[in-house]
Amino acid sequence: MRLGAHLSIAKGLDKAAETAANIGANTFQFFTRNPRGGRARIITEKEAASWQAKRRQHDLFPVVGHLPYTVNMAAAAEKSFAFAKMVISDDLQRMDAVGVEYLVVHPGSHVGAGREKGIKKIIESLEEAFIPSRGKTMLLLETMAGQGTEVGSLRDIQEILSALGHPERLGVCLDTCHLTAAGYDFLQKEEVARLADDLAELVGLERVKALHINDSMFPPNSKRDRHARIGQGYLGREGILNVIAHPVFSGLPLLLETPVDDYLEYKDEIELLRSWTE
Ligand SMILES: [Zn+2]
């Protein structure tokens, strides 16, 4: 099982690799730049070399970058739209340069312009910033909770993928909390099977590359994105296990994004999850 958590690279990618090893992770995720702003750290050659050695030493694969929340590909406002395209194009290059396998992005929010306009903007952003990009890093669109004016249901993602002609390096990242909020009830095994069927039909299972493993503070269909710690929300042991034991999801890298005060607390959650699946 590939299991890890969202960590900080503020002190360096190589330091994050050490933290990952300390918490018993064999994969991890990090923000590619300041999550609420957008400033990017320069990753020096020295750091990159130390990072490559550490990830091999600690067997950290795959590794996932997450774009900041300020990136909104669906934005109608020109300034935000231009920022989103700049960051996507830049971070695809930055991540490829350090061998990061996946880059996750929230599709965006239409902020009142309507779903169709939002989807059109997302397609336009990807046409300009993603399609011309080269390298190996795959861009993953994350499935969202449907909160406010968020775009990012499986149907939205299907529309985006087909408008772009299903590019090879464009995939999907799931989130157990978001999917609960969007209406799947993982306390029932049939609902996990329904998700697998929907993914196969709408996006293709081969495109699903990562899973954010979070409990949800609210029950299904709340349209509210509030992560809870493992075992402390609606899903509990049963809901989480129903998902991660299912053959479609069991091979995915599982990344915790639960509310902790210190990254080292993820060690307990990783141990808990491992004890459940043994
Ligand atoms: Zn996310």
PDB file of C-alpha atoms and ligand atoms in Angstrom:
ATOM      1  CA  MET A   1       0.000   0.000   0.000  1.00  0.00           C
ATOM      2  CA  ARG A   2       1.253   3.475  -0.926  1.00  0.00           C
ATOM      3  CA  LEU A   3       0.276   5.716   1.967  1.00  0.00           C
ATOM      4  CA  GLY A   4       1.367   9.207   2.938  1.00  0.00           C
ATOM      5  CA  ALA A   5       0.251  12.711   3.754  1.00  0.00           C
ATOM      6  CA  HIS A   6       0.326  16.333   2.696  1.00  0.00           C
ATOM      7  CA  LEU A   7       3.619  17.820   3.965  1.00  0.00           C
ATOM      8  CA  SER A   8       5.406  21.160   3.741  1.00  0.00           C
ATOM      9  CA  ILE A   9       8.414  21.791   1.511  1.00  0.00           C
ATOM     10  CA  ALA A  10       9.117  25.204   3.108  1.00  0.00           C
ATOM     11  CA  LYS A  11      12.466  23.849   4.354  1.00  0.00           C
ATOM     12  CA  GLY A  12      13.185  21.956   1.140  1.00  0.00           C
ATOM     13  CA  LEU A  13      11.960  18.935  -0.802  1.00  0.00           C
ATOM     14  CA  ASP A  14      14.756  16.874   0.743  1.00  0.00           C
ATOM     15  CA  LYS A  15      13.602  17.843   4.266  1.00  0.00           C
ATOM     16  CA  ALA A  16      10.028  16.882   3.342  1.00  0.00           C
ATOM     17  CA  ALA A  17      11.369  13.490   2.236  1.00  0.00           C
ATOM     18  CA  GLU A  18      12.896  13.040   5.706  1.00  0.00           C
ATOM     19  CA  THR A  19       9.611  13.996   7.371  1.00  0.00           C
ATOM     20  CA  ALA A  20       7.810  11.488   5.139  1.00  0.00           C
ATOM     21  CA  ALA A  21      10.201   8.740   6.258  1.00  0.00           C
ATOM     22  CA  ASN A  22       9.755   9.784   9.920  1.00  0.00           C
ATOM     23  CA  ILE A  23       5.979   9.403   9.766  1.00  0.00           C
ATOM     24  CA  GLY A  24       6.145   6.025   8.018  1.00  0.00           C
ATOM     25  CA  ALA A  25       4.995   7.302   4.621  1.00  0.00           C
ATOM     26  CA  ASN A  26       6.083   5.908   1.247  1.00  0.00           C
ATOM     27  CA  THR A  27       4.428   8.680  -0.805  1.00  0.00           C
ATOM     28  CA  PHE A  28       3.549  12.311  -0.037  1.00  0.00           C
ATOM     29  CA  GLN A  29       1.991  15.494  -1.358  1.00  0.00           C
ATOM     30  CA  PHE A  30       3.027  19.140  -0.964  1.00  0.00           C
ATOM     31  CA  PHE A  31       2.000  22.605  -2.110  1.00  0.00           C
ATOM     32  CA  THR A  32       4.092  23.653  -5.101  1.00  0.00           C
ATOM     33  CA  ARG A  33       3.992  27.251  -3.838  1.00  0.00           C
ATOM     34  CA  ASN A  34       2.407  29.321  -1.084  1.00  0.00           C
ATOM     35  CA  PRO A  35      -1.169  27.913  -0.929  1.00  0.00           C
ATOM     36  CA  ARG A  36      -2.915  31.211  -0.251  1.00  0.00           C
ATOM     37  CA  GLY A  37      -0.595  33.466  -2.198  1.00  0.00           C
ATOM     38  CA  GLY A  38       1.293  32.088  -5.147  1.00  0.00           C
ATOM     39  CA  ARG A  39       4.983  32.809  -4.650  1.00  0.00           C
ATOM     40  CA  ALA A  40       7.198  29.919  -5.724  1.00  0.00           C
ATOM     41  CA  ARG A  41      10.334  28.726  -3.914  1.00  0.00           C
ATOM     42  CA  ILE A  42      13.435  28.314  -6.023  1.00  0.00           C
ATOM     43  CA  ILE A  43      14.556  24.689  -5.880  1.00  0.00           C
ATOM     44  CA  THR A  44      18.354  24.833  -6.197  1.00  0.00           C
ATOM     45  CA  GLU A  45      20.413  22.152  -7.946  1.00  0.00           C
ATOM     46  CA  LYS A  46      21.890  21.148  -4.605  1.00  0.00           C
ATOM     47  CA  GLU A  47      18.444  20.665  -3.071  1.00  0.00           C
ATOM     48  CA  ALA A  48      17.248  18.754  -6.142  1.00  0.00           C
ATOM     49  CA  ALA A  49      20.197  16.345  -5.948  1.00  0.00           C
ATOM     50  CA  SER A  50      19.738  15.779  -2.220  1.00  0.00           C
ATOM     51  CA  TRP A  51      16.010  15.266  -2.842  1.00  0.00           C
ATOM     52  CA  GLN A  52      16.589  12.612  -5.515  1.00  0.00           C
ATOM     53  CA  ALA A  53      18.920  10.686  -3.212  1.00  0.00           C
ATOM     54  CA  LYS A  54      16.517  10.871  -0.246  1.00  0.00           C
ATOM     55  CA  ARG A  55      13.437   9.817  -2.158  1.00  0.00           C
ATOM     56  CA  ARG A  56      15.267   6.741  -3.419  1.00  0.00           C
ATOM     57  CA  GLN A  57      16.695   5.978   0.002  1.00  0.00           C
ATOM     58  CA  HIS A  58      13.246   6.160   1.610  1.00  0.00           C
ATOM     59  CA  ASP A  59      11.366   4.661  -1.377  1.00  0.00           C
ATOM     60  CA  LEU A  60       9.016   7.633  -1.854  1.00  0.00           C
ATOM     61  CA  PHE A  61       6.934   6.985  -4.969  1.00  0.00           C
ATOM     62  CA  PRO A  62       4.913   8.538  -6.435  1.00  0.00           C
ATOM     63  CA  VAL A  63       5.182  12.131  -5.236  1.00  0.00           C
ATOM     64  CA  VAL A  64       2.383  14.625  -5.789  1.00  0.00           C
ATOM     65  CA  GLY A  65       2.512  18.415  -6.079  1.00  0.00           C
ATOM     66  CA  HIS A  66      -0.679  20.358  -5.315  1.00  0.00           C
ATOM     67  CA  LEU A  67      -1.309  23.774  -6.860  1.00  0.00           C
ATOM     68  CA  PRO A  68      -2.270  26.653  -4.549  1.00  0.00           C
ATOM     69  CA  TYR A  69      -5.950  27.388  -3.885  1.00  0.00           C
ATOM     70  CA  THR A  70      -5.504  30.781  -5.533  1.00  0.00           C
ATOM     71  CA  VAL A  71      -5.330  29.087  -8.946  1.00  0.00           C
ATOM     72  CA  ASN A  72      -8.768  29.385 -10.542  1.00  0.00           C
ATOM     73  CA  MET A  73      -8.886  28.212 -14.155  1.00  0.00           C
ATOM     74  CA  ALA A  74     -12.641  28.952 -14.274  1.00  0.00           C
ATOM     75  CA  ALA A  75     -12.186  32.619 -13.326  1.00  0.00           C
ATOM     76  CA  ALA A  76     -14.008  35.150 -15.481  1.00  0.00           C
ATOM     77  CA  ALA A  77     -11.727  37.953 -14.203  1.00  0.00           C
ATOM     78  CA  GLU A  78      -8.785  38.382 -16.576  1.00  0.00           C
ATOM     79  CA  LYS A  79      -6.156  38.815 -13.849  1.00  0.00           C
ATOM     80  CA  SER A  80      -7.008  35.551 -12.019  1.00  0.00           C
ATOM     81  CA  PHE A  81      -7.356  33.715 -15.312  1.00  0.00           C
ATOM     82  CA  ALA A  82      -3.902  34.849 -16.459  1.00  0.00           C
ATOM     83  CA  PHE A  83      -2.404  33.935 -13.056  1.00  0.00           C
ATOM     84  CA  ALA A  84      -3.910  30.422 -13.255  1.00  0.00           C
ATOM     85  CA  LYS A  85      -2.397  29.820 -16.699  1.00  0.00           C
ATOM     86  CA  MET A  86       1.016  31.159 -15.645  1.00  0.00           C
ATOM     87  CA  VAL A  87       1.144  28.958 -12.537  1.00  0.00           C
ATOM     88  CA  ILE A  88       0.030  25.795 -14.355  1.00  0.00           C
ATOM     89  CA  SER A  89       2.582  26.226 -17.084  1.00  0.00           C
ATOM     90  CA  ASP A  90       5.383  27.152 -14.644  1.00  0.00           C
ATOM     91  CA  ASP A  91       4.667  24.434 -12.097  1.00  0.00           C
ATOM     92  CA  LEU A  92       4.399  21.691 -14.711  1.00  0.00           C
ATOM     93  CA  GLN A  93       7.975  22.603 -15.630  1.00  0.00           C
ATOM     94  CA  ARG A  94       9.158  23.005 -12.030  1.00  0.00           C
ATOM     95  CA  MET A  95       7.683  19.638 -11.032  1.00  0.00           C
ATOM     96  CA  ASP A  96       8.999  17.840 -14.090  1.00  0.00           C
ATOM     97  CA  ALA A  97      12.492  19.174 -13.347  1.00  0.00           C
ATOM     98  CA  VAL A  98      12.500  17.449  -9.932  1.00  0.00           C
ATOM     99  CA  GLY A  99      10.797  14.239 -11.086  1.00  0.00           C
ATOM    100  CA  VAL A 100       7.408  14.790  -9.407  1.00  0.00           C
ATOM    101  CA  GLU A 101       4.955  12.363 -10.996  1.00  0.00           C
ATOM    102  CA  TYR A 102       1.649  14.190 -10.509  1.00  0.00           C
ATOM    103  CA  LEU A 103       0.432  17.768 -10.163  1.00  0.00           C
ATOM    104  CA  VAL A 104      -3.062  18.182  -8.670  1.00  0.00           C
ATOM    105  CA  VAL A 105      -5.283  21.162  -9.437  1.00  0.00           C
ATOM    106  CA  HIS A 106      -8.794  22.087  -8.307  1.00  0.00           C
ATOM    107  CA  PRO A 107     -10.675  22.722 -11.568  1.00  0.00           C
ATOM    108  CA  GLY A 108     -11.976  26.055 -10.288  1.00  0.00           C
ATOM    109  CA  SER A 109     -15.028  28.108  -9.304  1.00  0.00           C
ATOM    110  CA  HIS A 110     -17.188  29.994 -11.784  1.00  0.00           C
ATOM    111  CA  VAL A 111     -17.971  32.632  -9.118  1.00  0.00           C
ATOM    112  CA  GLY A 112     -21.498  33.240 -10.397  1.00  0.00           C
ATOM    113  CA  ALA A 113     -20.826  33.177 -14.151  1.00  0.00           C
ATOM    114  CA  GLY A 114     -22.490  29.745 -14.382  1.00  0.00           C
ATOM    115  CA  ARG A 115     -21.235  26.179 -14.800  1.00  0.00           C
ATOM    116  CA  GLU A 116     -20.996  26.248 -18.598  1.00  0.00           C
ATOM    117  CA  LYS A 117     -18.935  29.424 -18.706  1.00  0.00           C
ATOM    118  CA  GLY A 118     -16.707  28.052 -15.949  1.00  0.00           C
ATOM    119  CA  ILE A 119     -16.075  24.828 -17.862  1.00  0.00           C
ATOM    120  CA  LYS A 120     -15.313  26.805 -21.021  1.00  0.00           C
ATOM    121  CA  LYS A 121     -12.712  28.837 -19.155  1.00  0.00           C
ATOM    122  CA  ILE A 122     -11.106  25.697 -17.716  1.00  0.00           C
ATOM    123  CA  ILE A 123     -10.854  24.169 -21.196  1.00  0.00           C
ATOM    124  CA  GLU A 124      -9.329  27.398 -22.494  1.00  0.00           C
ATOM    125  CA  SER A 125      -6.774  27.492 -19.631  1.00  0.00           C
ATOM    126  CA  LEU A 126      -5.731  23.919 -20.267  1.00  0.00           C
ATOM    127  CA  GLU A 127      -5.495  24.480 -24.024  1.00  0.00           C
ATOM    128  CA  GLU A 128      -3.117  27.361 -23.444  1.00  0.00           C
ATOM    129  CA  ALA A 129      -1.131  26.261 -20.388  1.00  0.00           C
ATOM    130  CA  PHE A 130      -1.241  22.470 -20.325  1.00  0.00           C
ATOM    131  CA  ILE A 131      -1.499  21.192 -23.918  1.00  0.00           C
ATOM    132  CA  PRO A 132       1.740  22.871 -25.125  1.00  0.00           C
ATOM    133  CA  SER A 133       3.652  21.672 -22.021  1.00  0.00           C
ATOM    134  CA  ARG A 134       6.243  18.933 -22.335  1.00  0.00           C
ATOM    135  CA  GLY A 135       7.727  16.602 -19.749  1.00  0.00           C
ATOM    136  CA  LYS A 136       6.476  13.624 -17.799  1.00  0.00           C
ATOM    137  CA  THR A 137       4.500  15.203 -14.939  1.00  0.00           C
ATOM    138  CA  MET A 138       0.797  14.400 -15.242  1.00  0.00           C
ATOM    139  CA  LEU A 139      -1.790  17.057 -14.385  1.00  0.00           C
ATOM    140  CA  LEU A 140      -4.634  15.667 -12.245  1.00  0.00           C
ATOM    141  CA  LEU A 141      -8.040  17.362 -11.984  1.00  0.00           C
ATOM    142  CA  GLU A 142      -9.451  16.865  -8.494  1.00  0.00           C
ATOM    143  CA  THR A 143     -13.078  15.850  -7.899  1.00  0.00           C
ATOM    144  CA  MET A 144     -14.697  18.539  -5.768  1.00  0.00           C
ATOM    145  CA  ALA A 145     -17.394  18.697  -3.084  1.00  0.00           C
ATOM    146  CA  GLY A 146     -19.737  20.908  -5.110  1.00  0.00           C
ATOM    147  CA  GLN A 147     -19.429  23.687  -2.548  1.00  0.00           C
ATOM    148  CA  GLY A 148     -20.624  27.145  -3.670  1.00  0.00           C
ATOM    149  CA  THR A 149     -19.813  27.731  -7.330  1.00  0.00           C
ATOM    150  CA  GLU A 150     -17.166  24.983  -7.546  1.00  0.00           C
ATOM    151  CA  VAL A 151     -16.717  23.121 -10.818  1.00  0.00           C
ATOM    152  CA  GLY A 152     -15.370  19.579 -10.512  1.00  0.00           C
ATOM    153  CA  SER A 153     -18.066  16.902 -10.483  1.00  0.00           C
ATOM    154  CA  LEU A 154     -17.280  13.749 -12.456  1.00  0.00           C
ATOM    155  CA  ARG A 155     -19.554  15.044 -15.221  1.00  0.00           C
ATOM    156  CA  ASP A 156     -17.696  18.365 -15.306  1.00  0.00           C
ATOM    157  CA  ILE A 157     -14.387  16.513 -15.567  1.00  0.00           C
ATOM    158  CA  GLN A 158     -15.793  14.298 -18.306  1.00  0.00           C
ATOM    159  CA  GLU A 159     -16.734  17.389 -20.339  1.00  0.00           C
ATOM    160  CA  ILE A 160     -13.282  18.874 -19.898  1.00  0.00           C
ATOM    161  CA  LEU A 161     -11.490  15.655 -20.867  1.00  0.00           C
ATOM    162  CA  SER A 162     -13.557  15.088 -23.962  1.00  0.00           C
ATOM    163  CA  ALA A 163     -13.339  18.715 -25.140  1.00  0.00           C
ATOM    164  CA  LEU A 164      -9.549  18.351 -25.000  1.00  0.00           C
ATOM    165  CA  GLY A 165      -9.560  14.951 -26.729  1.00  0.00           C
ATOM    166  CA  HIS A 166      -8.511  12.938 -23.647  1.00  0.00           C
ATOM    167  CA  PRO A 167      -4.840  13.974 -23.493  1.00  0.00           C
ATOM    168  CA  GLU A 168      -2.550  11.261 -22.143  1.00  0.00           C
ATOM    169  CA  ARG A 169      -1.017  13.417 -19.388  1.00  0.00           C
ATOM    170  CA  LEU A 170      -4.355  14.623 -17.995  1.00  0.00           C
ATOM    171  CA  GLY A 171      -5.730  12.509 -15.144  1.00  0.00           C
ATOM    172  CA  VAL A 172      -7.992  12.584 -12.112  1.00  0.00           C
ATOM    173  CA  CYS A 173      -7.402  12.797  -8.353  1.00  0.00           C
ATOM    174  CA  LEU A 174     -10.150  11.626  -5.985  1.00  0.00           C
ATOM    175  CA  ASP A 175     -10.922  12.803  -2.454  1.00  0.00           C
ATOM    176  CA  THR A 176     -13.063  10.685  -0.095  1.00  0.00           C
ATOM    177  CA  CYS A 177     -14.327  13.788   1.747  1.00  0.00           C
ATOM    178  CA  HIS A 178     -15.232  15.664  -1.454  1.00  0.00           C
ATOM    179  CA  LEU A 179     -16.957  12.599  -2.917  1.00  0.00           C
ATOM    180  CA  THR A 180     -18.979  12.143   0.283  1.00  0.00           C
ATOM    181  CA  ALA A 181     -20.049  15.792   0.095  1.00  0.00           C
ATOM    182  CA  ALA A 182     -20.925  15.276  -3.576  1.00  0.00           C
ATOM    183  CA  GLY A 183     -23.309  12.419  -2.687  1.00  0.00           C
ATOM    184  CA  TYR A 184     -21.540   9.033  -2.503  1.00  0.00           C
ATOM    185  CA  ASP A 185     -22.264   7.177   0.751  1.00  0.00           C
ATOM    186  CA  PHE A 186     -19.206   5.017   1.391  1.00  0.00           C
ATOM    187  CA  LEU A 187     -20.778   3.336   4.414  1.00  0.00           C
ATOM    188  CA  GLN A 188     -22.485   1.225   1.766  1.00  0.00           C
ATOM    189  CA  LYS A 189     -20.348  -1.021  -0.387  1.00  0.00           C
ATOM    190  CA  GLU A 190     -22.760  -0.579  -3.334  1.00  0.00           C
ATOM    191  CA  GLU A 191     -21.953   3.124  -3.307  1.00  0.00           C
ATOM    192  CA  VAL A 192     -18.235   2.412  -3.634  1.00  0.00           C
ATOM    193  CA  ALA A 193     -19.106   0.165  -6.588  1.00  0.00           C
ATOM    194  CA  ARG A 194     -21.264   2.983  -8.023  1.00  0.00           C
ATOM    195  CA  LEU A 195     -18.282   5.334  -7.849  1.00  0.00           C
ATOM    196  CA  ALA A 196     -16.081   2.771  -9.629  1.00  0.00           C
ATOM    197  CA  ASP A 197     -18.752   2.385 -12.349  1.00  0.00           C
ATOM    198  CA  ASP A 198     -19.128   6.167 -12.731  1.00  0.00           C
ATOM    199  CA  LEU A 199     -15.373   6.602 -13.036  1.00  0.00           C
ATOM    200  CA  ALA A 200     -15.138   3.843 -15.638  1.00  0.00           C
ATOM    201  CA  GLU A 201     -17.979   5.365 -17.639  1.00  0.00           C
ATOM    202  CA  LEU A 202     -17.146   9.069 -17.338  1.00  0.00           C
ATOM    203  CA  VAL A 203     -13.374   9.388 -17.147  1.00  0.00           C
ATOM    204  CA  GLY A 204     -11.837   5.928 -17.552  1.00  0.00           C
ATOM    205  CA  LEU A 205     -10.267   4.051 -14.636  1.00  0.00           C
ATOM    206  CA  GLU A 206      -6.754   4.285 -16.098  1.00  0.00           C
ATOM    207  CA  ARG A 207      -6.871   8.070 -15.615  1.00  0.00           C
ATOM    208  CA  VAL A 208      -7.438   7.885 -11.849  1.00  0.00           C
ATOM    209  CA  LYS A 209      -3.980   8.291 -10.303  1.00  0.00           C
ATOM    210  CA  ALA A 210      -4.305   9.441  -6.675  1.00  0.00           C
ATOM    211  CA  LEU A 211      -6.734   9.432  -3.756  1.00  0.00           C
ATOM    212  CA  HIS A 212      -6.935  11.992  -0.966  1.00  0.00           C
ATOM    213  CA  ILE A 213      -7.923   9.971   2.049  1.00  0.00           C
ATOM    214  CA  ASN A 214      -9.921  12.173   4.422  1.00  0.00           C
ATOM    215  CA  ASP A 215     -12.875  11.572   6.678  1.00  0.00           C
ATOM    216  CA  SER A 216     -15.772  14.004   6.292  1.00  0.00           C
ATOM    217  CA  MET A 217     -17.294  16.128   9.047  1.00  0.00           C
ATOM    218  CA  PHE A 218     -20.643  16.042   7.260  1.00  0.00           C
ATOM    219  CA  PRO A 219     -22.858  13.238   5.903  1.00  0.00           C
ATOM    220  CA  PRO A 220     -23.294  12.539   2.170  1.00  0.00           C
ATOM    221  CA  ASN A 221     -24.614  15.208  -0.163  1.00  0.00           C
ATOM    222  CA  SER A 222     -23.839  18.102   2.207  1.00  0.00           C
ATOM    223  CA  LYS A 223     -21.906  19.950  -0.558  1.00  0.00           C
ATOM    224  CA  ARG A 224     -19.604  21.018   2.253  1.00  0.00           C
ATOM    225  CA  ASP A 225     -15.876  20.430   2.094  1.00  0.00           C
ATOM    226  CA  ARG A 226     -14.823  19.875   5.710  1.00  0.00           C
ATOM    227  CA  HIS A 227     -12.121  17.277   6.237  1.00  0.00           C
ATOM    228  CA  ALA A 228     -12.116  15.258   9.469  1.00  0.00           C
ATOM    229  CA  ARG A 229      -9.337  13.131  10.934  1.00  0.00           C
ATOM    230  CA  ILE A 230      -9.343   9.435  10.086  1.00  0.00           C
ATOM    231  CA  GLY A 231     -12.043   7.654  12.055  1.00  0.00           C
ATOM    232  CA  GLN A 232     -13.435  10.881  13.499  1.00  0.00           C
ATOM    233  CA  GLY A 233     -15.987  11.852  10.883  1.00  0.00           C
ATOM    234  CA  TYR A 234     -18.987  10.397   9.072  1.00  0.00           C
ATOM    235  CA  LEU A 235     -16.979   7.685   7.294  1.00  0.00           C
ATOM    236  CA  GLY A 236     -15.274   6.129  10.294  1.00  0.00           C
ATOM    237  CA  ARG A 237     -13.368   2.876   9.963  1.00  0.00           C
ATOM    238  CA  GLU A 238     -16.032   1.186   7.848  1.00  0.00           C
ATOM    239  CA  GLY A 239     -16.434   3.923   5.237  1.00  0.00           C
ATOM    240  CA  ILE A 240     -12.701   4.386   4.760  1.00  0.00           C
ATOM    241  CA  LEU A 241     -12.089   0.626   4.561  1.00  0.00           C
ATOM    242  CA  ASN A 242     -14.907   0.120   2.053  1.00  0.00           C
ATOM    243  CA  VAL A 243     -13.050   2.498  -0.285  1.00  0.00           C
ATOM    244  CA  ILE A 244      -9.435   1.467   0.202  1.00  0.00           C
ATOM    245  CA  ALA A 245     -10.163  -2.274   0.145  1.00  0.00           C
ATOM    246  CA  HIS A 246     -12.023  -2.005  -3.179  1.00  0.00           C
ATOM    247  CA  PRO A 247      -9.863  -3.360  -6.039  1.00  0.00           C
ATOM    248  CA  VAL A 248     -10.286  -0.185  -8.121  1.00  0.00           C
ATOM    249  CA  PHE A 249      -8.922   2.013  -5.322  1.00  0.00           C
ATOM    250  CA  SER A 250      -6.574  -0.248  -3.343  1.00  0.00           C
ATOM    251  CA  GLY A 251      -3.617   0.330  -5.659  1.00  0.00           C
ATOM    252  CA  LEU A 252      -3.809   4.139  -5.653  1.00  0.00           C
ATOM    253  CA  PRO A 253      -1.427   6.311  -3.631  1.00  0.00           C
ATOM    254  CA  LEU A 254      -3.399   7.400  -0.553  1.00  0.00           C
ATOM    255  CA  LEU A 255      -2.673  10.903   0.720  1.00  0.00           C
ATOM    256  CA  LEU A 256      -3.933  12.272   4.032  1.00  0.00           C
ATOM    257  CA  GLU A 257      -5.066  15.903   4.141  1.00  0.00           C
ATOM    258  CA  THR A 258      -6.753  15.734   7.528  1.00  0.00           C
ATOM    259  CA  PRO A 259      -6.627  18.666   9.987  1.00  0.00           C
ATOM    260  CA  VAL A 260      -3.512  18.238  12.156  1.00  0.00           C
ATOM    261  CA  ASP A 261      -1.543  20.784  14.196  1.00  0.00           C
ATOM    262  CA  ASP A 262       1.778  19.198  13.337  1.00  0.00           C
ATOM    263  CA  TYR A 263       2.803  17.076  10.355  1.00  0.00           C
ATOM    264  CA  LEU A 264       4.209  14.448  12.742  1.00  0.00           C
ATOM    265  CA  GLU A 265       0.631  13.692  13.858  1.00  0.00           C
ATOM    266  CA  TYR A 266       0.151  12.012  10.489  1.00  0.00           C
ATOM    267  CA  LYS A 267       2.296   9.207  11.871  1.00  0.00           C
ATOM    268  CA  ASP A 268      -0.621   8.102  14.092  1.00  0.00           C
ATOM    269  CA  GLU A 269      -3.103   8.220  11.252  1.00  0.00           C
ATOM    270  CA  ILE A 270      -0.779   6.258   8.970  1.00  0.00           C
ATOM    271  CA  GLU A 271      -0.322   3.625  11.693  1.00  0.00           C
ATOM    272  CA  LEU A 272      -4.068   3.487  12.244  1.00  0.00           C
ATOM    273  CA  LEU A 273      -4.778   2.995   8.534  1.00  0.00           C
ATOM    274  CA  ARG A 274      -2.095   0.328   8.250  1.00  0.00           C
ATOM    275  CA  SER A 275      -3.504  -1.525  11.266  1.00  0.00           C
ATOM    276  CA  TRP A 276      -6.961  -1.501   9.674  1.00  0.00           C
ATOM    277  CA  THR A 277      -5.764  -2.982   6.407  1.00  0.00           C
ATOM    278  CA  GLU A 278      -3.429  -5.654   7.827  1.00  0.00           C
TER     279      GLU A 278
HETATM  280 ZN    ZN B   1      -7.085  19.377  -3.365  1.00  0.00          ZN
END
